[in-house]
JSON list of C-alpha atoms in Angstrom, two decimals:
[
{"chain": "A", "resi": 73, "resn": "UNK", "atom": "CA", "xyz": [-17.86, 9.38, 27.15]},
{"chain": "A", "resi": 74, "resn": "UNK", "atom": "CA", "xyz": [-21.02, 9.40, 25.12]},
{"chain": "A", "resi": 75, "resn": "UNK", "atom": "CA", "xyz": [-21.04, 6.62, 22.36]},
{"chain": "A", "resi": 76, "resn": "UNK", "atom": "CA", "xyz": [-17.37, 6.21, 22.41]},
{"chain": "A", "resi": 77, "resn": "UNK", "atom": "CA", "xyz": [-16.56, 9.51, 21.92]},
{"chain": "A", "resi": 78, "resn": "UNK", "atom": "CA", "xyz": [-14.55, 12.04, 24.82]},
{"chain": "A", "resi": 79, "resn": "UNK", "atom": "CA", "xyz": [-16.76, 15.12, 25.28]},
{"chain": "A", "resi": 80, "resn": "UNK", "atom": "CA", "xyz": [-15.27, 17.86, 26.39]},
{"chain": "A", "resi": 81, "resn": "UNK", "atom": "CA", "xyz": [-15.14, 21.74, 26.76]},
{"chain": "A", "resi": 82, "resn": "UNK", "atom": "CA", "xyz": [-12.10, 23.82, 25.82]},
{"chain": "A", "resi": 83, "resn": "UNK", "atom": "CA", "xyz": [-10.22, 25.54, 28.69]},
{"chain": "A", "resi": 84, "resn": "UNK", "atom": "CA", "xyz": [-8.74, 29.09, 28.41]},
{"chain": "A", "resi": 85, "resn": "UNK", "atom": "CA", "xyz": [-5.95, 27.61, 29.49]},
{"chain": "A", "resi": 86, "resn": "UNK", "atom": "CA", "xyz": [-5.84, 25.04, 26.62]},
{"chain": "A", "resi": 87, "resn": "UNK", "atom": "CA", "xyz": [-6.83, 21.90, 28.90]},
{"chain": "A", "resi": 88, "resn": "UNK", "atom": "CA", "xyz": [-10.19, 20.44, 28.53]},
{"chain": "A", "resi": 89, "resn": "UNK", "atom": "CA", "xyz": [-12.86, 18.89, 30.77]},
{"chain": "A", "resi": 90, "resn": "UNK", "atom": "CA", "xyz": [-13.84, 15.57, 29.76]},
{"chain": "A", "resi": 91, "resn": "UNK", "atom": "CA", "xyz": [-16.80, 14.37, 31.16]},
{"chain": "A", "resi": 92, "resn": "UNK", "atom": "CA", "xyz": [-16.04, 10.25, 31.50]},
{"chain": "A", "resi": 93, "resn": "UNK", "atom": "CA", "xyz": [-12.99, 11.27, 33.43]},
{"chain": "A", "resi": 94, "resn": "UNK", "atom": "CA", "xyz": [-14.90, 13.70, 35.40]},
{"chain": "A", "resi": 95, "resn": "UNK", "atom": "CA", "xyz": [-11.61, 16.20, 35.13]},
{"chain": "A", "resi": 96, "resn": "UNK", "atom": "CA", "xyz": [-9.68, 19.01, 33.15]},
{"chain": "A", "resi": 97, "resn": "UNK", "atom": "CA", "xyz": [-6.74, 17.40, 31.10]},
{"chain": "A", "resi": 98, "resn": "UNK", "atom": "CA", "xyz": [-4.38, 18.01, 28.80]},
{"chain": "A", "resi": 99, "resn": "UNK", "atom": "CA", "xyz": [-2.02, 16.21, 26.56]},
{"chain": "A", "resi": 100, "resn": "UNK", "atom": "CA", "xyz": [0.86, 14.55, 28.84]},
{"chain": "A", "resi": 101, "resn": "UNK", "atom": "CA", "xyz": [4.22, 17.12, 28.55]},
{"chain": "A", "resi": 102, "resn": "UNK", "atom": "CA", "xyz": [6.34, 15.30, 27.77]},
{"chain": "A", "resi": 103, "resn": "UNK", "atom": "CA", "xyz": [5.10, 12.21, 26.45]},
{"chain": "A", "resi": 104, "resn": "UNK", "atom": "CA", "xyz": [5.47, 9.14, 27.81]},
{"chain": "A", "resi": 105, "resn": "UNK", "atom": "CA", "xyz": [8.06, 6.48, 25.91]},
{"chain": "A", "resi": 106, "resn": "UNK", "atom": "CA", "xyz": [5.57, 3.81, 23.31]},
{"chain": "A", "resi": 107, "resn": "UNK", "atom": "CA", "xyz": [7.13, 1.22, 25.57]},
{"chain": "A", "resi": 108, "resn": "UNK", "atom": "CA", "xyz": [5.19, 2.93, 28.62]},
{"chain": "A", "resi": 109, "resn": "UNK", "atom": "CA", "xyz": [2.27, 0.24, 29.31]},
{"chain": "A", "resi": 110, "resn": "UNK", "atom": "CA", "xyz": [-0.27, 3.25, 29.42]},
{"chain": "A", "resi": 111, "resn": "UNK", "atom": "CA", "xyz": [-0.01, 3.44, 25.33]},
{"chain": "A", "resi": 112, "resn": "UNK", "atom": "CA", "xyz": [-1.67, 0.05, 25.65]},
{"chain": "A", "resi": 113, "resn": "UNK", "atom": "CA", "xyz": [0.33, -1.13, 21.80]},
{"chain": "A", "resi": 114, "resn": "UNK", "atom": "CA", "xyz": [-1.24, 2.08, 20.28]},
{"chain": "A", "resi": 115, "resn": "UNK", "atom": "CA", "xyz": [1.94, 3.78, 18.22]},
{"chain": "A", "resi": 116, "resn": "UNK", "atom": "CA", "xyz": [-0.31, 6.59, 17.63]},
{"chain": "A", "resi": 117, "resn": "UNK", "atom": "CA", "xyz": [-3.09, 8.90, 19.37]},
{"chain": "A", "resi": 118, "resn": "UNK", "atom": "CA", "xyz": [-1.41, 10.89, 22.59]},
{"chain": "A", "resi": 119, "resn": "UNK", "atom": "CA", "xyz": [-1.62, 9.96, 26.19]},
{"chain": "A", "resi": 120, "resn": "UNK", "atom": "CA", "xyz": [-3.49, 12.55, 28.25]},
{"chain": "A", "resi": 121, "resn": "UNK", "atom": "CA", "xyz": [-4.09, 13.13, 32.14]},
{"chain": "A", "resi": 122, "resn": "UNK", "atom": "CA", "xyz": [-5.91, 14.83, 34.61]},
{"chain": "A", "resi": 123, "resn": "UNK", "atom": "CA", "xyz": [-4.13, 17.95, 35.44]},
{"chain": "A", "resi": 124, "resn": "UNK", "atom": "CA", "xyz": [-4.46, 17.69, 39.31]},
{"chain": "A", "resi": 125, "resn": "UNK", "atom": "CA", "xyz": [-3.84, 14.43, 39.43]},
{"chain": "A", "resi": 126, "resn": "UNK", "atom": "CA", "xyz": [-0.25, 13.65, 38.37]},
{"chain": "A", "resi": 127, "resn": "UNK", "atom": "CA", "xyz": [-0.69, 9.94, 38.09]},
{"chain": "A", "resi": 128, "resn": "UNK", "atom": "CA", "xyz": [-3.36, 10.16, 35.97]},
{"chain": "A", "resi": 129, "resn": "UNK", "atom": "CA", "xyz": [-3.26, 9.47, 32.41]},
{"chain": "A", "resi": 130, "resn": "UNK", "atom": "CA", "xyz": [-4.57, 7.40, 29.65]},
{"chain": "A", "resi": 131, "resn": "UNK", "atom": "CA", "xyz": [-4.43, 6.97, 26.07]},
{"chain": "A", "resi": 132, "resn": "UNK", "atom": "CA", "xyz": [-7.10, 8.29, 23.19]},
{"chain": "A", "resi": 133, "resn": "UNK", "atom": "CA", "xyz": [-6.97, 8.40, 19.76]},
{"chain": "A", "resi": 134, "resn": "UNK", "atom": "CA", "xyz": [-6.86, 12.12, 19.06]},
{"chain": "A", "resi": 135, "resn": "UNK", "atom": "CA", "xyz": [-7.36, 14.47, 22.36]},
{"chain": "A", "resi": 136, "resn": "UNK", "atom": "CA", "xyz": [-10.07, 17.27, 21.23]},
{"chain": "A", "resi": 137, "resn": "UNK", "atom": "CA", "xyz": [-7.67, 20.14, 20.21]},
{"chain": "A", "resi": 138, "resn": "UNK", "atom": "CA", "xyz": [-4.94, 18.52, 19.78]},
{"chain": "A", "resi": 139, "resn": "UNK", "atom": "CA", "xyz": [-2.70, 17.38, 17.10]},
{"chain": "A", "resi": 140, "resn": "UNK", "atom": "CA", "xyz": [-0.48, 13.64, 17.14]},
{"chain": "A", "resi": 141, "resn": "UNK", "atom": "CA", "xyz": [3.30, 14.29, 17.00]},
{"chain": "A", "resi": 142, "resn": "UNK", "atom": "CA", "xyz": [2.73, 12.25, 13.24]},
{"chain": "A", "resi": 143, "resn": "UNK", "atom": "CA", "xyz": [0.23, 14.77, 11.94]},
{"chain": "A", "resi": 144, "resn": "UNK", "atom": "CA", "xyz": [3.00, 17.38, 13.37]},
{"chain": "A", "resi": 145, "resn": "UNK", "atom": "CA", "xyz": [5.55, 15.38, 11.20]},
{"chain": "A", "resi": 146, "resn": "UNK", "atom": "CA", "xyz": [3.67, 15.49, 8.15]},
{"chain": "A", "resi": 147, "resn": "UNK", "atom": "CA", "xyz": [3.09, 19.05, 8.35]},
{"chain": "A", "resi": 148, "resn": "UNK", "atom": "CA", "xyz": [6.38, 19.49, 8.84]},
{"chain": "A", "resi": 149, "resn": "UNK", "atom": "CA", "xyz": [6.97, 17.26, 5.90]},
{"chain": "A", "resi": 150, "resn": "UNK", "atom": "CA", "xyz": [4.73, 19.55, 3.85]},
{"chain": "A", "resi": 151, "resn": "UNK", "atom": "CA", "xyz": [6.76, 22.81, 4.68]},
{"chain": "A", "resi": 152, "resn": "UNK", "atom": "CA", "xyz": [9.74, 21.36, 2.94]},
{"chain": "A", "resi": 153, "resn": "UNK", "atom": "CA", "xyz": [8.04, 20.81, -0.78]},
{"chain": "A", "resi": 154, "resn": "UNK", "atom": "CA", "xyz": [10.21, 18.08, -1.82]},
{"chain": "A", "resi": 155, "resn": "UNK", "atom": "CA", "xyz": [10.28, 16.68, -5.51]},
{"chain": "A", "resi": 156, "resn": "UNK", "atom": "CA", "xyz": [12.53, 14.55, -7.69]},
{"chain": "A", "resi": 157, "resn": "UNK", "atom": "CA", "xyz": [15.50, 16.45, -9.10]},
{"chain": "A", "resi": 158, "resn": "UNK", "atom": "CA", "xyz": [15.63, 17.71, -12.74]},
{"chain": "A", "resi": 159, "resn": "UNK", "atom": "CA", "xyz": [17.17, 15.51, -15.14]},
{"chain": "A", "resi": 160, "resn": "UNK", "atom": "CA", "xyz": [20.66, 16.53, -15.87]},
{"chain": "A", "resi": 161, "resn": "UNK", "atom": "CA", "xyz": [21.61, 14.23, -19.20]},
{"chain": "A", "resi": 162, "resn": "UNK", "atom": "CA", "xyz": [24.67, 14.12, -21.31]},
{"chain": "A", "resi": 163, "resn": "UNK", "atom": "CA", "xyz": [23.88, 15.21, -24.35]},
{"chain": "A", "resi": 164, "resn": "UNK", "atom": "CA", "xyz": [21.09, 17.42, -23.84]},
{"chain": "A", "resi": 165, "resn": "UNK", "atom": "CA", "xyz": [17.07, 16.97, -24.14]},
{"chain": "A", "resi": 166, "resn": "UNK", "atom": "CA", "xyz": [17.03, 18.99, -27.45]},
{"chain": "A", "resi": 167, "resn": "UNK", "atom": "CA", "xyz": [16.92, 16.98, -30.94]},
{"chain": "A", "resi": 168, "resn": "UNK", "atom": "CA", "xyz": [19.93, 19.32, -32.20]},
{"chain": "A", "resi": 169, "resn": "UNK", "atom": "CA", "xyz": [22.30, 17.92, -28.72]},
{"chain": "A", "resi": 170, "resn": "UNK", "atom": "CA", "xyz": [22.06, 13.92, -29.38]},
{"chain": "A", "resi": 171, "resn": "UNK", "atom": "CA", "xyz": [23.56, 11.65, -26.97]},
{"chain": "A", "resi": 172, "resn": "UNK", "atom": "CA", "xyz": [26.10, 9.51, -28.94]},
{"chain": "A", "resi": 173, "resn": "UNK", "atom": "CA", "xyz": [25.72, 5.75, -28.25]},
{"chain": "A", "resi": 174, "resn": "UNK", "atom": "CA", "xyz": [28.92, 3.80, -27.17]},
{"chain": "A", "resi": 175, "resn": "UNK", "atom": "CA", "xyz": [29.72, 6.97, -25.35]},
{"chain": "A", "resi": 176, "resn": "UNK", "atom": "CA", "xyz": [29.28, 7.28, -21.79]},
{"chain": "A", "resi": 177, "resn": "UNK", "atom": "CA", "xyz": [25.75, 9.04, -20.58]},
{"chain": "A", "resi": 178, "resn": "UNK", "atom": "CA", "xyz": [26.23, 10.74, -17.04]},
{"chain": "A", "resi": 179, "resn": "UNK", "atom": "CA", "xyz": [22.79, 11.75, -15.04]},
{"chain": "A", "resi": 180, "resn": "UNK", "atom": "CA", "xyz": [22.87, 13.62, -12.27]},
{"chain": "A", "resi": 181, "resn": "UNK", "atom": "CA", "xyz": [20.16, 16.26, -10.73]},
{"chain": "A", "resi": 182, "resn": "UNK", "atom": "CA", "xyz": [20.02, 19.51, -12.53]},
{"chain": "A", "resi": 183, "resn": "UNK", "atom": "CA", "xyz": [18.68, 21.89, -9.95]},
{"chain": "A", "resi": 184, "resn": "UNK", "atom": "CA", "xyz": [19.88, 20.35, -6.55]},
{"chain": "A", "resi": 185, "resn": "UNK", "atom": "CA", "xyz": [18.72, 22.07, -3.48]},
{"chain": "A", "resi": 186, "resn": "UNK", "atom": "CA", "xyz": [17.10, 21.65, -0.28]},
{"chain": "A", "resi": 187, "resn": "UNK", "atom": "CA", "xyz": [13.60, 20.13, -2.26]},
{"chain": "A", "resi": 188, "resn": "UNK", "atom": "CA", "xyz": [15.77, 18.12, -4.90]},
{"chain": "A", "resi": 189, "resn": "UNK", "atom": "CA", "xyz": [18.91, 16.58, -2.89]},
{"chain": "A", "resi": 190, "resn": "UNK", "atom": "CA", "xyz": [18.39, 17.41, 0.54]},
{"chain": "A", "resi": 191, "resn": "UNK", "atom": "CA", "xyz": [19.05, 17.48, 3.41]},
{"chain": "A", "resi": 192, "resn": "UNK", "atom": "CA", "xyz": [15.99, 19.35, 4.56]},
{"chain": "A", "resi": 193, "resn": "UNK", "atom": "CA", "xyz": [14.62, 20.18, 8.14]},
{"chain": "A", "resi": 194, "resn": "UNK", "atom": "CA", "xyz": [11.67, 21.50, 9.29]},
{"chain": "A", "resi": 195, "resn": "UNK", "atom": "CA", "xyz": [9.99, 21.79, 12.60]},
{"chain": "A", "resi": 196, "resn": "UNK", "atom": "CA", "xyz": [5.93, 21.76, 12.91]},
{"chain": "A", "resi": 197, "resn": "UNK", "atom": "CA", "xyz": [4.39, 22.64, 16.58]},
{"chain": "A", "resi": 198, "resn": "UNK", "atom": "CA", "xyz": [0.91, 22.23, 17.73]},
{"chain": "A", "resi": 199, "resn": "UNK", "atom": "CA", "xyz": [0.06, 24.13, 21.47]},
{"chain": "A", "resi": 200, "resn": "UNK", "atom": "CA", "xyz": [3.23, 22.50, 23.88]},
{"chain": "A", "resi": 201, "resn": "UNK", "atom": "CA", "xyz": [4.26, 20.34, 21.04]},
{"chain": "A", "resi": 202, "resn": "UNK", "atom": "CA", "xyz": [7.12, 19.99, 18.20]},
{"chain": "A", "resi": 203, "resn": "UNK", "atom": "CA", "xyz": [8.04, 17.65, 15.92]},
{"chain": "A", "resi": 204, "resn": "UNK", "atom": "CA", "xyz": [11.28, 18.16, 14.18]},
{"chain": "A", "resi": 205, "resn": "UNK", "atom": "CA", "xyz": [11.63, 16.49, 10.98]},
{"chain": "A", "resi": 206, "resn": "UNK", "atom": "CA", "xyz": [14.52, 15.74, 8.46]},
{"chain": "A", "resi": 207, "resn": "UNK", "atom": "CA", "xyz": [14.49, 14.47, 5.20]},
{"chain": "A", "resi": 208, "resn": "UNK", "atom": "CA", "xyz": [17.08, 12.74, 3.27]},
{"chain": "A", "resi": 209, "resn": "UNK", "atom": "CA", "xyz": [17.77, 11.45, -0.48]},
{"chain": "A", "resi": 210, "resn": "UNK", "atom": "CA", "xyz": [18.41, 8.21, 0.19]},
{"chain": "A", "resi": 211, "resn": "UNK", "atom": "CA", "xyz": [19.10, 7.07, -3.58]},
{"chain": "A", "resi": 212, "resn": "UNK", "atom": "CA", "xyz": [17.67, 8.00, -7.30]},
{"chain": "A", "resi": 213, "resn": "UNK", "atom": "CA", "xyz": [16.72, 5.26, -9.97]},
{"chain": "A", "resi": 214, "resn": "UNK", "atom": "CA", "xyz": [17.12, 6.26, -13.31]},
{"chain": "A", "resi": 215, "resn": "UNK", "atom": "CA", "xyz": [14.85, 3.99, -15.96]},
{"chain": "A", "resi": 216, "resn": "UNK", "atom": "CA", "xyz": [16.75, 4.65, -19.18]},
{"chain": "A", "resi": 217, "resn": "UNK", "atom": "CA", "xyz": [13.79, 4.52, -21.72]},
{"chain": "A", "resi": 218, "resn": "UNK", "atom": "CA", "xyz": [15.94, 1.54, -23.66]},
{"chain": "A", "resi": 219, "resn": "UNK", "atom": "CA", "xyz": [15.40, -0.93, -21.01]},
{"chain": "A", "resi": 220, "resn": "UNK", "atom": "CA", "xyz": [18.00, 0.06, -18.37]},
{"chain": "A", "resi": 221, "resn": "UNK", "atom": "CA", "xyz": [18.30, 0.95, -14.80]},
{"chain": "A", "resi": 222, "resn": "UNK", "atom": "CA", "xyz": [20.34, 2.66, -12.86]},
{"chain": "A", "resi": 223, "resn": "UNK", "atom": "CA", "xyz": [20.44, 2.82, -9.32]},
{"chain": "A", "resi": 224, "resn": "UNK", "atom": "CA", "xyz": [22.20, 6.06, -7.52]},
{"chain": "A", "resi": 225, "resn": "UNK", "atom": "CA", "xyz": [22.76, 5.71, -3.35]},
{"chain": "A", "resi": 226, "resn": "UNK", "atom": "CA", "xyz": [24.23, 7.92, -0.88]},
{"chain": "A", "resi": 227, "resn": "UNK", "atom": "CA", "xyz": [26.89, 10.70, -1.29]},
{"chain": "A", "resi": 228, "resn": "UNK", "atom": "CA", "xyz": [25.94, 9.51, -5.50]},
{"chain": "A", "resi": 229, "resn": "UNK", "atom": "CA", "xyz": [22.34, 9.74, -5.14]},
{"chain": "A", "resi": 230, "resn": "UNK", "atom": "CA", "xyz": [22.57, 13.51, -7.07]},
{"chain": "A", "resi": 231, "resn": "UNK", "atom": "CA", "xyz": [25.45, 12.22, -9.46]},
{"chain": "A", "resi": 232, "resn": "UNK", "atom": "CA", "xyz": [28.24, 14.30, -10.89]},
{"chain": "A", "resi": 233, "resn": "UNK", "atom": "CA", "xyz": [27.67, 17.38, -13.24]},
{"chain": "A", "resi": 234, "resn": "UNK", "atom": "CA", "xyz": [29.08, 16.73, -16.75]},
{"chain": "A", "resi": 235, "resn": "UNK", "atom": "CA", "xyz": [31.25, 19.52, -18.12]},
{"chain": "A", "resi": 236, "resn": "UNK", "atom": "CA", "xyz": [32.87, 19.12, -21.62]},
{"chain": "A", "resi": 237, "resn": "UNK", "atom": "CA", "xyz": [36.27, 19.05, -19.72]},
{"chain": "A", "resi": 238, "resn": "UNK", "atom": "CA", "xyz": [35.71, 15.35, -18.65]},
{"chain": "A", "resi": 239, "resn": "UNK", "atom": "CA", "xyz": [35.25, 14.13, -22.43]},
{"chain": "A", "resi": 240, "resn": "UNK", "atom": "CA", "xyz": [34.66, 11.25, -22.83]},
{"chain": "A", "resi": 241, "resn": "UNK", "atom": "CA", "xyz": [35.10, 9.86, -18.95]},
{"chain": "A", "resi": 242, "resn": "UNK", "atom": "CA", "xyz": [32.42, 7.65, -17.54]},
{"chain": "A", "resi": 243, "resn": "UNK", "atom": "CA", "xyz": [30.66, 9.48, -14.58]},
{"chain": "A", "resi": 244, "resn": "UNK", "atom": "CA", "xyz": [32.50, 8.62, -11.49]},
{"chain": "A", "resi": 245, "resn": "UNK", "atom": "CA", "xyz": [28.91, 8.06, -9.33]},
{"chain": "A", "resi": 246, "resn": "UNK", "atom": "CA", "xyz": [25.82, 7.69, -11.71]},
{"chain": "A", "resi": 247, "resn": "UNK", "atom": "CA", "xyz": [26.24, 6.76, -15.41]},
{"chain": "A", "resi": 248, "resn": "UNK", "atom": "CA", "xyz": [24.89, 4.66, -18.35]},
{"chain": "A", "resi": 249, "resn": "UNK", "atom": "CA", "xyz": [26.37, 3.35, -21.66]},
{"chain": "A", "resi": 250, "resn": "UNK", "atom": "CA", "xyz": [23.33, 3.25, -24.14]},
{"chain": "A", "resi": 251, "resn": "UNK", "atom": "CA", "xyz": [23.96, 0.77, -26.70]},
{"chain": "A", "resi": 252, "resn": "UNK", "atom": "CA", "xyz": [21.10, 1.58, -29.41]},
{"chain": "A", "resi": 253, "resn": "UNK", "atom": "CA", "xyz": [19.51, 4.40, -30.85]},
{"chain": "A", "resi": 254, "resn": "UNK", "atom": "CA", "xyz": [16.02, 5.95, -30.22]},
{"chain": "A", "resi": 255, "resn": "UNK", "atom": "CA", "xyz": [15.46, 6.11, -33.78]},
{"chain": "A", "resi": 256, "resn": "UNK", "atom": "CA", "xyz": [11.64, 4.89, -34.15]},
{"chain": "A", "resi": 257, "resn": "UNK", "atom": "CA", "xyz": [10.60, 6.20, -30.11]},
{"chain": "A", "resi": 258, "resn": "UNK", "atom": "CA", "xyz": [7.93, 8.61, -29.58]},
{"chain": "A", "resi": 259, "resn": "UNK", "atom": "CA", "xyz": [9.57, 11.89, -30.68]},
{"chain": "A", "resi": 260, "resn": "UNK", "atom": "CA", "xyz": [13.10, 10.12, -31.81]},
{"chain": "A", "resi": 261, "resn": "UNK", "atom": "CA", "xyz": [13.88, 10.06, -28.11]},
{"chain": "A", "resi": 262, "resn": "UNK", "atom": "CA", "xyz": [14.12, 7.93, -25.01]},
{"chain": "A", "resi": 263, "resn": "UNK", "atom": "CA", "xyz": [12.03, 8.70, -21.99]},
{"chain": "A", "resi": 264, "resn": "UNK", "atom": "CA", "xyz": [14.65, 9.30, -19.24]},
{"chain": "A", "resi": 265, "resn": "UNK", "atom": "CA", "xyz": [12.62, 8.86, -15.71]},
{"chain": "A", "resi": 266, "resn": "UNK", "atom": "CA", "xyz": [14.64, 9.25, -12.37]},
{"chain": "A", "resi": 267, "resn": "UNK", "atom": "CA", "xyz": [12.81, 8.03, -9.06]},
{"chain": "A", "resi": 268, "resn": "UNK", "atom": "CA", "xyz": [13.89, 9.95, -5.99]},
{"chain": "A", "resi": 269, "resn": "UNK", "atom": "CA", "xyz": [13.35, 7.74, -2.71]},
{"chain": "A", "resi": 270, "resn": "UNK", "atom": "CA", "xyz": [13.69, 10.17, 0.24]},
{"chain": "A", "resi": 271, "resn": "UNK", "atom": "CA", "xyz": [12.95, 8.88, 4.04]},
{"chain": "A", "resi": 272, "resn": "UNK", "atom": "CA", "xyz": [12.22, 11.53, 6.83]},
{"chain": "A", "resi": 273, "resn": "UNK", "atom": "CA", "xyz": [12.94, 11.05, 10.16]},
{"chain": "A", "resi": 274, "resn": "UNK", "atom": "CA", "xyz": [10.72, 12.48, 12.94]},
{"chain": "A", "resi": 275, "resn": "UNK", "atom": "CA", "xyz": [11.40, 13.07, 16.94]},
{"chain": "A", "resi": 276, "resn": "UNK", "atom": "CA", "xyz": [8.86, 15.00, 19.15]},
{"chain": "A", "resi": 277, "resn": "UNK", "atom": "CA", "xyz": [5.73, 14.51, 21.55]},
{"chain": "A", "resi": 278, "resn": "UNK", "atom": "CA", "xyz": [7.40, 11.74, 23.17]},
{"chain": "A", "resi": 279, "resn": "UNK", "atom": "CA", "xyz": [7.32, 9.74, 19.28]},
{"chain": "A", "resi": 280, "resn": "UNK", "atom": "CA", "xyz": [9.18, 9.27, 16.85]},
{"chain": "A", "resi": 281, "resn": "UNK", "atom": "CA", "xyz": [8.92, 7.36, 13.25]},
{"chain": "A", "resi": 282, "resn": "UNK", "atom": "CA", "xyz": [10.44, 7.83, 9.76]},
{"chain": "A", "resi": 283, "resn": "UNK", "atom": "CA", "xyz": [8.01, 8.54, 6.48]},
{"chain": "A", "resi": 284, "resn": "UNK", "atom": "CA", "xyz": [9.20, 6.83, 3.13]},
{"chain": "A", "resi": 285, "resn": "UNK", "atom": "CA", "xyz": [8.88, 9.45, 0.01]},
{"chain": "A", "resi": 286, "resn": "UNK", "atom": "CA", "xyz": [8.89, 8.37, -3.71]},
{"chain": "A", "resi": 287, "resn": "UNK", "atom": "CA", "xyz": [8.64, 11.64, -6.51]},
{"chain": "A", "resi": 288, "resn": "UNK", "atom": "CA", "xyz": [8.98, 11.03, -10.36]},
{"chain": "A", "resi": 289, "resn": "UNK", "atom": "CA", "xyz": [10.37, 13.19, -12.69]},
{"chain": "A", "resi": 290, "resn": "UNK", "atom": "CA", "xyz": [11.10, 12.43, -16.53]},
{"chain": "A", "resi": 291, "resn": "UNK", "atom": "CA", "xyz": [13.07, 13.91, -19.63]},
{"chain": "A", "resi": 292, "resn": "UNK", "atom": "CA", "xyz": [13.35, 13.24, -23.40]},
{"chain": "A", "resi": 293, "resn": "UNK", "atom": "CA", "xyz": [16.97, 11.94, -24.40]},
{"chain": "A", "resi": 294, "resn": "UNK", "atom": "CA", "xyz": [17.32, 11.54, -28.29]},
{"chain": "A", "resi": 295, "resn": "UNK", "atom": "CA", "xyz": [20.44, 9.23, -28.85]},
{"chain": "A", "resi": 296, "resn": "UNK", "atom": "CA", "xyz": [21.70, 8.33, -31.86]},
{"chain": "A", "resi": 297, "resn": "UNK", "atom": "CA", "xyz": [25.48, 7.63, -33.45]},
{"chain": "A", "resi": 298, "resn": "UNK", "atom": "CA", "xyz": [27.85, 8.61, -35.44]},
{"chain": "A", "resi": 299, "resn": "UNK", "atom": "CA", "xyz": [28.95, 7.69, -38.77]},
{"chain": "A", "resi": 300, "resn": "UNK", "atom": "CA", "xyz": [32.57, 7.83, -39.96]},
{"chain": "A", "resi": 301, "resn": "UNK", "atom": "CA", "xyz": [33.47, 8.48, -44.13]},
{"chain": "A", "resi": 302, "resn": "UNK", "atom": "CA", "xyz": [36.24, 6.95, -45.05]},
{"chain": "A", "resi": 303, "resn": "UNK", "atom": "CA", "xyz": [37.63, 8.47, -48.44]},
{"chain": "A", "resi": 304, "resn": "UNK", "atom": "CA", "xyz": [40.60, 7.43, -50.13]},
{"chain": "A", "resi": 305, "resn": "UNK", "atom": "CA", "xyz": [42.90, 9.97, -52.64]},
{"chain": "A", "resi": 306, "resn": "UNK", "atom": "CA", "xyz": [45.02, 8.63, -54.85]},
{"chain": "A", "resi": 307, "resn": "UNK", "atom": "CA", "xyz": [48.58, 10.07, -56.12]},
{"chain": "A", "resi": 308, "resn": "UNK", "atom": "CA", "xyz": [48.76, 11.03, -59.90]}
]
C-alpha cells in the first residue's frame, strides 16, 4: 500500500497481486455475510483474500477490477428504464373532452408495462459476480392541480381503466371528485402530476439492500360543468 492506496497488477487469471499483502487475491466467492467481523461495519466495498491462503481476507473499499454488488445493482437498475406511468384521466387531456365537476375523475396509468407498473427484474454481473435486482411500484400520488391528493398503494397503485360502460361509477382503486372548475388556470386546465415511488430490491456478492425510486410525470385536465336550461311551454 502506497499512500493508502492497494497497488496491484492484473492477473490473467483475473486475481491481482497486491503489494502490502505481499500476495495474488481476488474478491472472496462467495461473500462473506455484513455481520462477518472481517467487514469491520463497512456495508459496502468487497472483502478480498489471498488466493493460497484460505483464511486470508480483508476488507477494501473497491478491489482494483472489480465492481461492489451495489454498483452491480444499479446497473441492473439501469437496464430496466423505469419511469412514472402516463396519465390516464377521465375526461381526456384535450379542451374538446372536459372533465365534468361533481362527477367522479378516475386516474390510472395509461401505458402500464414492465417500466410503468412493474414488476421488473434484471440481473447485472461483474467477473464471478451477480446481482439480481427487482423493482416494484410500491404506490402513485396523484397532485390534482386544484389542491388535492391522491394516494394509490399496492394491487391500486396503476388504478382501474375507465371505459364509458362504468358511467358514472367512482373508480373502485384510485379516484377524485373535483369540485371547481379550471376556468382561469394556465391553458383552462389543471396540471394533473402523478408521483411513482418504486423500491428495488437487490441480492448478490454476499449483499443485499433495496434502492428507493421517485419519477414524475404530468398531464393537462380541463374541467369544467355543466349547465342545465330549463324551458317551460305553455298549453293554448
Amino acid at each position: 500500500m502506497i499512500g493508502g492506496t492497494y497497488i496491484s497488477c492484473l492477473g490473467a487469471d483475473g486475481s491481482y497481486w497486491v503489494q502490502s499483502a505481499g500476495c495474488w487475491t481476488k474478491p472472496k466467492e462467495p461473500q462473506p455475510p455484513l455481520s462477518d467481523e472481517v467487514w469491520e461495519g463497512h456495508t459496502d466495498g468487497v472483502i478480498i483474500g489471498c488466493i493460497d491462503e484460505l483464511m486470508s481476507a480483508w476488507w477494501v473499499p473497491s478491489a482494483p477490477g472489480t465492481v461492489s454488488p451495489r454498483e452491480l445493482a444499479q446497473r441492473a437498475v439501469a437496464q430496466m428504464r423505469l419511469r412514472a406511468p402516463g396519465l390516464g384521466l377521465t375526461g381526456g387531456s384535450g379542451p374538446e373532452r372536459l372533465q365534468v365537476i361533481g362527477l367522479p375523475t378516475w386516474f390510472w396509468a395509461s401505458d402500464p408495462g414492465e417500466s410503468t407498473t412493474g414488476p421488473a427484474t434484471r440481473t447485472a454481473t461483474a467477473g464471478a459476480v451477480s446481482v439480481t435486482a427487482i423493482a416494484t411500484l410500491d404506490r402513485t400520488v396523484w397532485r390534482t392541480g386544484d389542491g388535492g391528493v391522491v394516494t394509490c398503494s399496492g394491487s391500486a397503485a396503476a388504478g382501474t381503466p375507465y371505459d364509458r360502460s362504468y358511467g358514472a361509477a367512482p373508480s373502485p382503486t384510485c379516484g377524485y371528485w373535483y369540485r371547481t372548475t379550471s376556468a382561469g388556470q394556465l391553458n383552462e386546465a389543471f396540471t394533473v402530476t402523478v408521483t411513482a415511488h418504486w423500491t428495488v430490491t437487490w441480492s448478490g456478492g454476499g449483499q443485499s439492500g433495496t434502492i428507493p425510486l421517485t419519477m414524475v410525470r404530468s398531464a393537462q385536465l380541463p374541467v369544467g360543468e355543466l349547465q342545465a336550461v330549463v324551458t317551460e311551454s305553455h298549453g293554448r
